[in-house]
Amino acid sequence: MEKEKLPYRLSDLVIYFLKLGTWGFGGPIALVGYMNTDLVENKKWISEEEYKEGLALAQLAPGPLAAQLGIYIGFVHYRFLGATLVGFAFVLPSFIMVVLLGMAYKLYSGLPWMLAVFYGVSAAVIGIITISAYRLTIKSVGKLNFVDFKGKWLLWFFYIVGIAVTVIIQKEDILLFTACGIIYMLVKVPPSWVKKPNTLPSILIVGTGFWHYEGKTLQEIGWFFLKAGALVFGSGLAIVPFLHGGVVEQFGWLNEQEFVDSVAVAMITPGPVVITVAFIGYLVAGFPGACVAAFATFLPCYLFTIALAPSFKKIAKNASIKAFVDGITSVVVGALVGAVLVIGHRSIIDIPTALIAAISIYALIYTKKLKEPHIIAISALLGIIIKLLL
């Protein structure tokens, strides 16, 4: 009876997210904004309270922000089936796009025009990630002023540690992330089980090379991207430093240029930015690799949502959990800044690339009409002009 009173059918919601995944440019903040405007204000399918609960869950639990909010919205009225179909519909369009781009990349990446395109695009990506890192710093750690430095000194300390560790060892450490979360929780809001040692905590553990792959590689891809998906808090770009440490440094699946190109592909496609994992998976192990990488990355996001959604109102009020997430987020954002420094050092190779990166930063700050896909397209054209025509 309740479903009959709803102002929409499940098929309507699935079609909406299929469309949003097809032309939803602008990154996670823009995507969650579209959902609020379309589903809350215009269509009135979801209440403002339900939307805010979903947004809070997406920020507290690991998982790319926009994808997790979409899964939660699907869960609100249609539970498990709604969450499953909405999540699939939202990710599918961008997944298809990056696989097609992966096929083109494998075919043409050695040609002069493709090298010229990514010469410009790679520099622009550094600029885009720099701005994203700055915005995440302001949002997740604090503003760059004395008051926030003094009031949130421990978060700033974790942030600086994240930068330093990433720059020095050029990879990210899951134990470091977890340790910062636990320390901040214990300092700010110790949970009840710490205050009462006799009680134990209750923890919820919930040729394009299309078919070319090796079984062992697929298994490694699965485990690696499963860990990556469990560490993404907020923006999908927060996954970049973790991916760089594993994909380039640990396994050597891609070189520096290929990795930066993978991030660029995520910038020029709609939907969740974290879909870059499918492009990486394709370059490493063809279509099977793309499927395994995407599935493993989005699986934690999906599981956390359907596991926490039923009791989230109570969980969201737990100050200890909020403090734990704040601690992890600060060091993860610091790691993103460190990754920008590491990747930028290898991508900004001359004066033209430095200028492209600087202009990209300026455009994102002062020109609201220019979005990331526009900047990527202009940078690709500049790359062709500089490398092939000048």
mmCIF file of C-alpha atoms in Angstrom:
data_model
loop_
_atom_site.group_PDB
_atom_site.id
_atom_site.type_symbol
_atom_site.label_atom_id
_atom_site.label_comp_id
_atom_site.label_asym_id
_atom_site.label_seq_id
_atom_site.Cartn_x
_atom_site.Cartn_y
_atom_site.Cartn_z
ATOM 1 C CA MET A 1 0.000 0.000 0.000
ATOM 2 C CA GLU A 2 2.794 2.404 0.863
ATOM 3 C CA LYS A 3 4.430 1.987 -2.516
ATOM 4 C CA GLU A 4 1.199 2.868 -4.315
ATOM 5 C CA LYS A 5 1.156 6.279 -2.599
ATOM 6 C CA LEU A 6 4.659 7.187 -3.716
ATOM 7 C CA PRO A 7 4.882 9.951 -6.351
ATOM 8 C CA TYR A 8 7.252 7.848 -8.444
ATOM 9 C CA ARG A 9 7.923 4.265 -9.472
ATOM 10 C CA LEU A 10 11.214 2.468 -9.095
ATOM 11 C CA SER A 11 11.600 2.515 -12.879
ATOM 12 C CA ASP A 12 11.294 6.331 -12.826
ATOM 13 C CA LEU A 13 14.113 6.592 -10.289
ATOM 14 C CA VAL A 14 16.326 4.169 -12.211
ATOM 15 C CA ILE A 15 15.801 6.119 -15.453
ATOM 16 C CA TYR A 16 16.639 9.376 -13.671
ATOM 17 C CA PHE A 17 19.968 8.017 -12.377
ATOM 18 C CA LEU A 18 20.725 6.482 -15.761
ATOM 19 C CA LYS A 19 20.343 9.980 -17.249
ATOM 20 C CA LEU A 20 22.330 11.622 -14.443
ATOM 21 C CA GLY A 21 25.160 9.136 -14.957
ATOM 22 C CA THR A 22 25.115 9.959 -18.678
ATOM 23 C CA TRP A 23 25.332 13.759 -18.573
ATOM 24 C CA GLY A 24 26.072 14.599 -14.940
ATOM 25 C CA PHE A 25 29.328 16.541 -15.236
ATOM 26 C CA GLY A 26 30.956 18.614 -12.523
ATOM 27 C CA GLY A 27 32.212 16.179 -9.890
ATOM 28 C CA PRO A 28 30.622 14.938 -6.644
ATOM 29 C CA ILE A 29 29.493 18.306 -5.277
ATOM 30 C CA ALA A 30 27.705 19.142 -8.536
ATOM 31 C CA LEU A 31 26.097 15.697 -8.708
ATOM 32 C CA VAL A 32 24.674 15.831 -5.182
ATOM 33 C CA GLY A 33 23.427 19.323 -6.024
ATOM 34 C CA TYR A 34 21.587 17.991 -9.082
ATOM 35 C CA MET A 35 19.932 15.337 -6.915
ATOM 36 C CA ASN A 36 18.697 17.933 -4.442
ATOM 37 C CA THR A 37 17.321 20.232 -7.150
ATOM 38 C CA ASP A 38 15.689 17.458 -9.191
ATOM 39 C CA LEU A 39 14.466 14.963 -6.609
ATOM 40 C CA VAL A 40 13.738 17.184 -3.591
ATOM 41 C CA GLU A 41 12.792 20.588 -4.968
ATOM 42 C CA ASN A 42 11.324 19.880 -8.412
ATOM 43 C CA LYS A 43 9.971 16.319 -8.444
ATOM 44 C CA LYS A 44 9.463 16.090 -4.659
ATOM 45 C CA TRP A 45 10.143 12.351 -4.731
ATOM 46 C CA ILE A 46 12.396 12.572 -1.661
ATOM 47 C CA SER A 47 11.884 14.775 1.394
ATOM 48 C CA GLU A 48 14.507 17.289 2.492
ATOM 49 C CA GLU A 49 15.062 15.273 5.682
ATOM 50 C CA GLU A 50 15.623 12.035 3.753
ATOM 51 C CA TYR A 51 18.061 13.805 1.447
ATOM 52 C CA LYS A 52 20.045 15.257 4.359
ATOM 53 C CA GLU A 53 20.200 11.854 6.054
ATOM 54 C CA GLY A 54 21.572 10.324 2.865
ATOM 55 C CA LEU A 55 24.133 13.096 2.480
ATOM 56 C CA ALA A 56 25.263 12.664 6.077
ATOM 57 C CA LEU A 57 25.678 8.912 5.590
ATOM 58 C CA ALA A 58 27.642 9.503 2.377
ATOM 59 C CA GLN A 59 30.007 11.801 4.269
ATOM 60 C CA LEU A 60 30.417 9.591 7.322
ATOM 61 C CA ALA A 61 30.852 6.201 5.675
ATOM 62 C CA PRO A 62 33.533 5.239 3.124
ATOM 63 C CA GLY A 63 32.473 5.437 -0.485
ATOM 64 C CA PRO A 64 32.363 8.051 -3.270
ATOM 65 C CA LEU A 65 29.966 10.794 -2.170
ATOM 66 C CA ALA A 66 27.606 11.018 -5.158
ATOM 67 C CA ALA A 67 27.338 7.263 -5.748
ATOM 68 C CA GLN A 68 26.646 6.569 -2.094
ATOM 69 C CA LEU A 69 23.951 9.258 -1.899
ATOM 70 C CA GLY A 70 22.315 7.815 -5.008
ATOM 71 C CA ILE A 71 22.306 4.321 -3.518
ATOM 72 C CA TYR A 72 20.778 5.686 -0.302
ATOM 73 C CA ILE A 73 18.024 7.487 -2.238
ATOM 74 C CA GLY A 74 17.222 4.222 -4.005
ATOM 75 C CA PHE A 75 17.056 2.503 -0.618
ATOM 76 C CA VAL A 76 14.694 5.035 1.012
ATOM 77 C CA HIS A 77 11.459 3.696 -0.506
ATOM 78 C CA TYR A 78 12.534 0.599 -2.435
ATOM 79 C CA ARG A 79 15.081 -0.901 -0.050
ATOM 80 C CA PHE A 80 17.540 -3.505 -1.316
ATOM 81 C CA LEU A 81 16.217 -3.653 -4.908
ATOM 82 C CA GLY A 82 16.101 0.130 -5.203
ATOM 83 C CA ALA A 83 19.648 0.575 -3.894
ATOM 84 C CA THR A 84 20.949 -2.106 -6.259
ATOM 85 C CA LEU A 85 19.258 -0.846 -9.429
ATOM 86 C CA VAL A 86 19.967 2.832 -8.762
ATOM 87 C CA GLY A 87 23.641 2.180 -8.020
ATOM 88 C CA PHE A 88 24.000 0.111 -11.196
ATOM 89 C CA ALA A 89 22.186 2.693 -13.345
ATOM 90 C CA PHE A 90 24.270 5.575 -12.007
ATOM 91 C CA VAL A 91 27.636 3.920 -12.662
ATOM 92 C CA LEU A 92 26.853 2.090 -15.935
ATOM 93 C CA PRO A 93 27.010 5.029 -18.425
ATOM 94 C CA SER A 94 30.390 6.324 -17.269
ATOM 95 C CA PHE A 95 31.701 2.741 -17.058
ATOM 96 C CA ILE A 96 30.838 2.167 -20.727
ATOM 97 C CA MET A 97 32.454 5.481 -21.676
ATOM 98 C CA VAL A 98 35.751 4.790 -19.914
ATOM 99 C CA VAL A 99 35.957 1.277 -21.390
ATOM 100 C CA LEU A 100 35.543 2.763 -24.883
ATOM 101 C CA LEU A 101 38.167 5.375 -24.057
ATOM 102 C CA GLY A 102 40.420 2.606 -22.770
ATOM 103 C CA MET A 103 40.102 0.784 -26.086
ATOM 104 C CA ALA A 104 40.972 3.972 -27.973
ATOM 105 C CA TYR A 105 43.874 4.671 -25.634
ATOM 106 C CA LYS A 106 45.399 1.247 -26.200
ATOM 107 C CA LEU A 107 45.037 1.640 -29.971
ATOM 108 C CA TYR A 108 46.298 5.188 -30.382
ATOM 109 C CA SER A 109 48.396 6.120 -27.322
ATOM 110 C CA GLY A 110 51.611 5.717 -29.292
ATOM 111 C CA LEU A 111 50.580 8.124 -32.063
ATOM 112 C CA PRO A 112 51.898 11.705 -32.030
ATOM 113 C CA TRP A 113 48.446 13.337 -31.888
ATOM 114 C CA MET A 114 47.376 11.262 -28.876
ATOM 115 C CA LEU A 115 50.655 12.031 -27.097
ATOM 116 C CA ALA A 116 50.115 15.717 -27.831
ATOM 117 C CA VAL A 117 46.570 15.600 -26.459
ATOM 118 C CA PHE A 118 47.661 14.117 -23.151
ATOM 119 C CA TYR A 119 50.664 16.464 -22.982
ATOM 120 C CA GLY A 120 48.190 19.298 -22.451
ATOM 121 C CA VAL A 121 45.570 17.304 -20.582
ATOM 122 C CA SER A 122 48.021 15.937 -18.005
ATOM 123 C CA ALA A 123 49.079 19.446 -17.022
ATOM 124 C CA ALA A 124 45.453 20.564 -16.706
ATOM 125 C CA VAL A 125 44.686 17.585 -14.487
ATOM 126 C CA ILE A 126 47.378 18.713 -12.034
ATOM 127 C CA GLY A 127 45.674 22.097 -11.853
ATOM 128 C CA ILE A 128 42.237 20.530 -11.351
ATOM 129 C CA ILE A 129 43.437 18.185 -8.620
ATOM 130 C CA THR A 130 45.217 21.078 -6.897
ATOM 131 C CA ILE A 131 41.958 23.030 -6.652
ATOM 132 C CA SER A 132 40.090 19.913 -5.508
ATOM 133 C CA ALA A 133 42.706 19.328 -2.813
ATOM 134 C CA TYR A 134 42.347 22.937 -1.656
ATOM 135 C CA ARG A 135 38.550 22.731 -1.517
ATOM 136 C CA LEU A 136 38.675 19.434 0.348
ATOM 137 C CA THR A 137 41.137 20.960 2.811
ATOM 138 C CA ILE A 138 38.807 23.889 3.543
ATOM 139 C CA LYS A 139 35.779 21.598 3.840
ATOM 140 C CA SER A 140 37.271 18.690 5.754
ATOM 141 C CA VAL A 141 40.113 20.141 7.835
ATOM 142 C CA GLY A 142 39.513 23.868 8.226
ATOM 143 C CA LYS A 143 40.028 27.326 6.773
ATOM 144 C CA LEU A 144 43.507 28.726 6.377
ATOM 145 C CA ASN A 145 43.408 31.091 9.347
ATOM 146 C CA PHE A 146 44.799 31.234 12.865
ATOM 147 C CA VAL A 147 41.457 30.462 14.540
ATOM 148 C CA ASP A 148 41.043 27.155 12.693
ATOM 149 C CA PHE A 149 44.721 26.268 13.127
ATOM 150 C CA LYS A 150 44.362 26.726 16.873
ATOM 151 C CA GLY A 151 40.955 25.098 17.272
ATOM 152 C CA LYS A 152 41.640 22.122 14.995
ATOM 153 C CA TRP A 153 45.364 21.718 15.571
ATOM 154 C CA LEU A 154 45.212 17.932 15.780
ATOM 155 C CA LEU A 155 43.395 17.644 12.439
ATOM 156 C CA TRP A 156 45.973 19.983 10.880
ATOM 157 C CA PHE A 157 48.730 17.827 12.366
ATOM 158 C CA PHE A 158 47.243 14.687 10.749
ATOM 159 C CA TYR A 159 46.881 16.642 7.502
ATOM 160 C CA ILE A 160 50.574 17.611 7.502
ATOM 161 C CA VAL A 161 51.572 14.051 8.407
ATOM 162 C CA GLY A 162 49.543 12.815 5.424
ATOM 163 C CA ILE A 163 51.370 15.205 3.099
ATOM 164 C CA ALA A 164 54.822 14.374 4.486
ATOM 165 C CA VAL A 165 54.381 10.590 4.456
ATOM 166 C CA THR A 166 53.032 10.612 0.893
ATOM 167 C CA VAL A 167 55.850 12.799 -0.424
ATOM 168 C CA ILE A 168 58.593 10.855 1.380
ATOM 169 C CA ILE A 169 57.541 7.258 0.757
ATOM 170 C CA GLN A 170 55.351 8.058 -2.310
ATOM 171 C CA LYS A 171 52.569 5.720 -1.274
ATOM 172 C CA GLU A 172 49.746 5.653 1.245
ATOM 173 C CA ASP A 173 49.453 3.543 4.373
ATOM 174 C CA ILE A 174 46.055 2.197 5.439
ATOM 175 C CA LEU A 175 47.343 1.767 8.989
ATOM 176 C CA LEU A 176 48.251 5.461 9.121
ATOM 177 C CA PHE A 177 44.726 6.451 8.056
ATOM 178 C CA THR A 178 43.136 4.143 10.618
ATOM 179 C CA ALA A 179 45.488 5.206 13.402
ATOM 180 C CA CYS A 180 44.696 8.897 12.868
ATOM 181 C CA GLY A 181 40.975 8.150 13.013
ATOM 182 C CA ILE A 182 41.295 6.171 16.240
ATOM 183 C CA ILE A 183 43.571 8.751 17.899
ATOM 184 C CA TYR A 184 41.250 11.638 17.065
ATOM 185 C CA MET A 185 38.238 9.674 18.316
ATOM 186 C CA LEU A 186 39.953 8.817 21.599
ATOM 187 C CA VAL A 187 41.114 12.409 22.133
ATOM 188 C CA LYS A 188 37.898 14.209 21.168
ATOM 189 C CA VAL A 189 35.029 11.825 21.980
ATOM 190 C CA PRO A 190 36.081 8.528 23.602
ATOM 191 C CA PRO A 191 33.373 5.911 23.010
ATOM 192 C CA SER A 192 31.574 4.378 25.975
ATOM 193 C CA TRP A 193 33.427 1.066 25.704
ATOM 194 C CA VAL A 194 36.715 2.940 26.348
ATOM 195 C CA LYS A 195 35.306 4.594 29.454
ATOM 196 C CA LYS A 196 33.939 1.240 30.630
ATOM 197 C CA PRO A 197 36.604 -1.401 29.964
ATOM 198 C CA ASN A 198 34.331 -4.215 31.075
ATOM 199 C CA THR A 199 32.054 -3.723 28.064
ATOM 200 C CA LEU A 200 33.223 -4.755 24.638
ATOM 201 C CA PRO A 201 32.533 -2.644 21.559
ATOM 202 C CA SER A 202 29.998 -3.871 19.044
ATOM 203 C CA ILE A 203 31.478 -3.455 15.565
ATOM 204 C CA LEU A 204 29.459 -4.034 12.368
ATOM 205 C CA ILE A 205 31.539 -5.746 9.740
ATOM 206 C CA VAL A 206 29.393 -5.664 7.170
ATOM 207 C CA GLY A 207 43.376 -5.918 -30.566
ATOM 208 C CA THR A 208 42.548 -3.485 -28.043
ATOM 209 C CA GLY A 209 43.394 -6.007 -25.390
ATOM 210 C CA PHE A 210 39.680 -6.399 -24.676
ATOM 211 C CA TRP A 211 39.911 -9.928 -23.241
ATOM 212 C CA HIS A 212 43.618 -9.992 -22.399
ATOM 213 C CA TYR A 213 44.265 -10.734 -18.733
ATOM 214 C CA GLU A 214 45.958 -13.091 -16.313
ATOM 215 C CA GLY A 215 44.127 -14.826 -13.475
ATOM 216 C CA LYS A 216 46.596 -13.701 -10.833
ATOM 217 C CA THR A 217 46.369 -10.106 -12.055
ATOM 218 C CA LEU A 218 42.579 -10.103 -11.781
ATOM 219 C CA GLN A 219 42.829 -11.356 -8.211
ATOM 220 C CA GLU A 220 45.339 -8.622 -7.353
ATOM 221 C CA ILE A 221 43.129 -6.003 -9.002
ATOM 222 C CA GLY A 222 40.128 -7.197 -7.016
ATOM 223 C CA TRP A 223 41.823 -7.060 -3.618
ATOM 224 C CA PHE A 224 43.571 -3.760 -4.298
ATOM 225 C CA PHE A 225 40.486 -1.892 -5.509
ATOM 226 C CA LEU A 226 38.372 -3.383 -2.737
ATOM 227 C CA LYS A 227 40.725 -1.727 -0.227
ATOM 228 C CA ALA A 228 40.676 1.481 -2.271
ATOM 229 C CA GLY A 229 36.875 1.611 -2.246
ATOM 230 C CA ALA A 230 36.809 1.189 1.514
ATOM 231 C CA LEU A 231 39.032 4.263 1.996
ATOM 232 C CA VAL A 232 37.253 6.843 -0.160
ATOM 233 C CA PHE A 233 35.618 9.482 2.019
ATOM 234 C CA GLY A 234 33.725 12.274 0.264
ATOM 235 C CA SER A 235 35.240 13.239 -3.086
ATOM 236 C CA GLY A 236 36.234 10.520 -5.518
ATOM 237 C CA LEU A 237 39.517 12.362 -5.987
ATOM 238 C CA ALA A 238 40.480 11.325 -2.470
ATOM 239 C CA ILE A 239 41.186 7.890 -3.939
ATOM 240 C CA VAL A 240 43.935 9.276 -6.212
ATOM 241 C CA PRO A 241 46.879 9.061 -3.766
ATOM 242 C CA PHE A 242 45.957 5.513 -2.750
ATOM 243 C CA LEU A 243 45.646 4.452 -6.398
ATOM 244 C CA HIS A 244 48.955 6.070 -7.289
ATOM 245 C CA GLY A 245 50.769 4.247 -4.514
ATOM 246 C CA GLY A 246 49.440 0.870 -5.609
ATOM 247 C CA VAL A 247 49.007 1.115 -9.374
ATOM 248 C CA VAL A 248 52.310 2.882 -10.091
ATOM 249 C CA GLU A 249 54.615 2.248 -7.148
ATOM 250 C CA GLN A 250 53.596 -1.116 -5.689
ATOM 251 C CA PHE A 251 52.426 -3.196 -8.665
ATOM 252 C CA GLY A 252 53.873 -1.188 -11.559
ATOM 253 C CA TRP A 253 50.743 -1.755 -13.631
ATOM 254 C CA LEU A 254 50.947 1.738 -15.147
ATOM 255 C CA ASN A 255 53.686 4.313 -15.555
ATOM 256 C CA GLU A 256 53.350 7.910 -14.343
ATOM 257 C CA GLN A 257 52.015 9.221 -17.651
ATOM 258 C CA GLU A 258 49.423 6.469 -17.989
ATOM 259 C CA PHE A 259 48.217 7.105 -14.436
ATOM 260 C CA VAL A 260 47.769 10.843 -14.998
ATOM 261 C CA ASP A 261 45.965 10.062 -18.254
ATOM 262 C CA SER A 262 43.635 7.766 -16.310
ATOM 263 C CA VAL A 263 42.723 10.604 -13.953
ATOM 264 C CA ALA A 264 42.178 12.831 -16.988
ATOM 265 C CA VAL A 265 39.724 10.340 -18.456
ATOM 266 C CA ALA A 266 37.683 10.490 -15.247
ATOM 267 C CA MET A 267 37.586 14.287 -15.579
ATOM 268 C CA ILE A 268 36.142 14.294 -19.098
ATOM 269 C CA THR A 269 33.434 11.697 -18.455
ATOM 270 C CA PRO A 270 30.187 12.254 -16.533
ATOM 271 C CA GLY A 271 29.120 10.393 -13.423
ATOM 272 C CA PRO A 272 31.287 9.571 -10.392
ATOM 273 C CA VAL A 273 34.941 10.636 -10.703
ATOM 274 C CA VAL A 274 36.060 7.402 -9.087
ATOM 275 C CA ILE A 275 35.119 5.603 -12.323
ATOM 276 C CA THR A 276 38.759 6.158 -13.276
ATOM 277 C CA VAL A 277 39.296 2.745 -11.658
ATOM 278 C CA ALA A 278 37.544 1.095 -14.622
ATOM 279 C CA PHE A 279 39.903 2.788 -17.066
ATOM 280 C CA ILE A 280 42.890 1.664 -15.013
ATOM 281 C CA GLY A 281 41.478 -1.858 -14.820
ATOM 282 C CA TYR A 282 41.051 -1.926 -18.598
ATOM 283 C CA LEU A 283 44.631 -0.844 -19.264
ATOM 284 C CA VAL A 284 45.903 -3.515 -16.883
ATOM 285 C CA ALA A 285 43.703 -6.485 -17.804
ATOM 286 C CA GLY A 286 41.241 -5.526 -20.540
ATOM 287 C CA PHE A 287 37.483 -5.634 -20.104
ATOM 288 C CA PRO A 288 37.611 -8.247 -17.290
ATOM 289 C CA GLY A 289 40.008 -5.965 -15.418
ATOM 290 C CA ALA A 290 37.680 -2.984 -15.860
ATOM 291 C CA CYS A 291 34.728 -4.994 -14.509
ATOM 292 C CA VAL A 292 36.646 -6.327 -11.507
ATOM 293 C CA ALA A 293 38.128 -2.916 -10.646
ATOM 294 C CA ALA A 294 34.757 -1.131 -10.843
ATOM 295 C CA PHE A 295 32.872 -3.841 -8.945
ATOM 296 C CA ALA A 296 35.491 -4.043 -6.181
ATOM 297 C CA THR A 297 35.656 -0.256 -5.765
ATOM 298 C CA PHE A 298 31.901 0.306 -5.530
ATOM 299 C CA LEU A 299 31.148 -2.806 -3.461
ATOM 300 C CA PRO A 300 32.147 -1.304 -0.052
ATOM 301 C CA CYS A 301 30.087 1.812 -0.821
ATOM 302 C CA TYR A 302 27.057 -0.345 -1.609
ATOM 303 C CA LEU A 303 27.450 -2.652 1.386
ATOM 304 C CA PHE A 304 27.967 0.176 3.863
ATOM 305 C CA THR A 305 24.864 1.944 2.605
ATOM 306 C CA ILE A 306 22.447 -0.968 2.783
ATOM 307 C CA ALA A 307 23.945 -2.083 6.094
ATOM 308 C CA LEU A 308 23.846 1.309 7.831
ATOM 309 C CA ALA A 309 20.778 2.897 6.220
ATOM 310 C CA PRO A 310 18.127 1.149 8.382
ATOM 311 C CA SER A 311 19.654 2.359 11.653
ATOM 312 C CA PHE A 312 21.488 5.424 10.404
ATOM 313 C CA LYS A 313 19.542 8.049 12.352
ATOM 314 C CA LYS A 314 20.962 6.605 15.559
ATOM 315 C CA ILE A 315 24.451 6.023 14.170
ATOM 316 C CA ALA A 316 24.704 9.551 12.725
ATOM 317 C CA LYS A 317 24.279 11.033 16.199
ATOM 318 C CA ASN A 318 27.234 9.075 17.588
ATOM 319 C CA ALA A 319 29.911 11.704 18.251
ATOM 320 C CA SER A 320 32.671 9.089 18.488
ATOM 321 C CA ILE A 321 31.968 7.833 14.971
ATOM 322 C CA LYS A 322 31.979 11.394 13.645
ATOM 323 C CA ALA A 323 35.326 12.052 15.314
ATOM 324 C CA PHE A 324 36.788 8.830 13.884
ATOM 325 C CA VAL A 325 35.748 9.853 10.361
ATOM 326 C CA ASP A 326 37.094 13.391 10.867
ATOM 327 C CA GLY A 327 40.494 12.003 11.843
ATOM 328 C CA ILE A 328 40.685 9.707 8.831
ATOM 329 C CA THR A 329 39.459 12.411 6.450
ATOM 330 C CA SER A 330 42.113 14.914 7.542
ATOM 331 C CA VAL A 331 45.018 12.553 6.846
ATOM 332 C CA VAL A 332 43.445 11.316 3.576
ATOM 333 C CA VAL A 333 43.114 14.896 2.314
ATOM 334 C CA GLY A 334 46.721 15.503 3.348
ATOM 335 C CA ALA A 335 47.703 12.427 1.341
ATOM 336 C CA LEU A 336 45.857 13.876 -1.661
ATOM 337 C CA VAL A 337 47.925 17.068 -1.384
ATOM 338 C CA GLY A 338 51.073 14.931 -1.151
ATOM 339 C CA ALA A 339 50.017 13.003 -4.248
ATOM 340 C CA VAL A 340 49.502 16.281 -6.130
ATOM 341 C CA LEU A 341 53.101 17.240 -5.293
ATOM 342 C CA VAL A 342 54.473 13.833 -6.333
ATOM 343 C CA ILE A 343 52.499 13.547 -9.585
ATOM 344 C CA GLY A 344 52.894 17.231 -10.396
ATOM 345 C CA HIS A 345 56.673 17.007 -10.102
ATOM 346 C CA ARG A 346 56.641 14.374 -12.850
ATOM 347 C CA SER A 347 53.897 15.865 -15.041
ATOM 348 C CA ILE A 348 54.912 19.539 -15.103
ATOM 349 C CA ILE A 349 57.992 19.061 -17.253
ATOM 350 C CA ASP A 350 58.463 22.461 -18.935
ATOM 351 C CA ILE A 351 57.175 26.037 -19.107
ATOM 352 C CA PRO A 352 54.111 25.274 -21.310
ATOM 353 C CA THR A 353 52.835 22.541 -18.974
ATOM 354 C CA ALA A 354 53.420 24.809 -15.965
ATOM 355 C CA LEU A 355 51.413 27.553 -17.670
ATOM 356 C CA ILE A 356 48.571 25.182 -18.568
ATOM 357 C CA ALA A 357 48.364 23.986 -14.951
ATOM 358 C CA ALA A 358 48.430 27.566 -13.619
ATOM 359 C CA ILE A 359 45.783 28.753 -16.085
ATOM 360 C CA SER A 360 43.577 25.769 -15.177
ATOM 361 C CA ILE A 361 43.761 26.740 -11.500
ATOM 362 C CA TYR A 362 42.962 30.368 -12.318
ATOM 363 C CA ALA A 363 40.006 29.381 -14.527
ATOM 364 C CA LEU A 364 38.470 27.141 -11.853
ATOM 365 C CA ILE A 365 38.770 29.865 -9.229
ATOM 366 C CA TYR A 366 37.660 32.925 -11.201
ATOM 367 C CA THR A 367 35.630 31.625 -14.177
ATOM 368 C CA LYS A 368 32.492 29.851 -13.012
ATOM 369 C CA LYS A 369 31.258 29.109 -16.526
ATOM 370 C CA LEU A 370 34.305 26.973 -17.296
ATOM 371 C CA LYS A 371 33.979 23.479 -15.812
ATOM 372 C CA GLU A 372 36.484 20.632 -15.662
ATOM 373 C CA PRO A 373 35.464 19.009 -19.005
ATOM 374 C CA HIS A 374 35.810 22.383 -20.777
ATOM 375 C CA ILE A 375 39.272 22.926 -19.315
ATOM 376 C CA ILE A 376 40.323 19.409 -20.327
ATOM 377 C CA ALA A 377 39.117 19.987 -23.910
ATOM 378 C CA ILE A 378 40.917 23.348 -24.185
ATOM 379 C CA SER A 379 44.103 21.820 -22.727
ATOM 380 C CA ALA A 380 43.977 18.972 -25.240
ATOM 381 C CA LEU A 381 43.763 21.518 -28.066
ATOM 382 C CA LEU A 382 46.666 23.489 -26.580
ATOM 383 C CA GLY A 383 48.700 20.279 -26.373
ATOM 384 C CA ILE A 384 48.151 19.590 -30.083
ATOM 385 C CA ILE A 385 49.066 23.172 -30.996
ATOM 386 C CA ILE A 386 52.242 23.185 -28.868
ATOM 387 C CA LYS A 387 53.550 19.727 -29.799
ATOM 388 C CA LEU A 388 52.458 19.399 -33.417
ATOM 389 C CA LEU A 389 52.005 22.858 -34.840
ATOM 390 C CA LEU A 390 54.663 24.984 -33.150
#
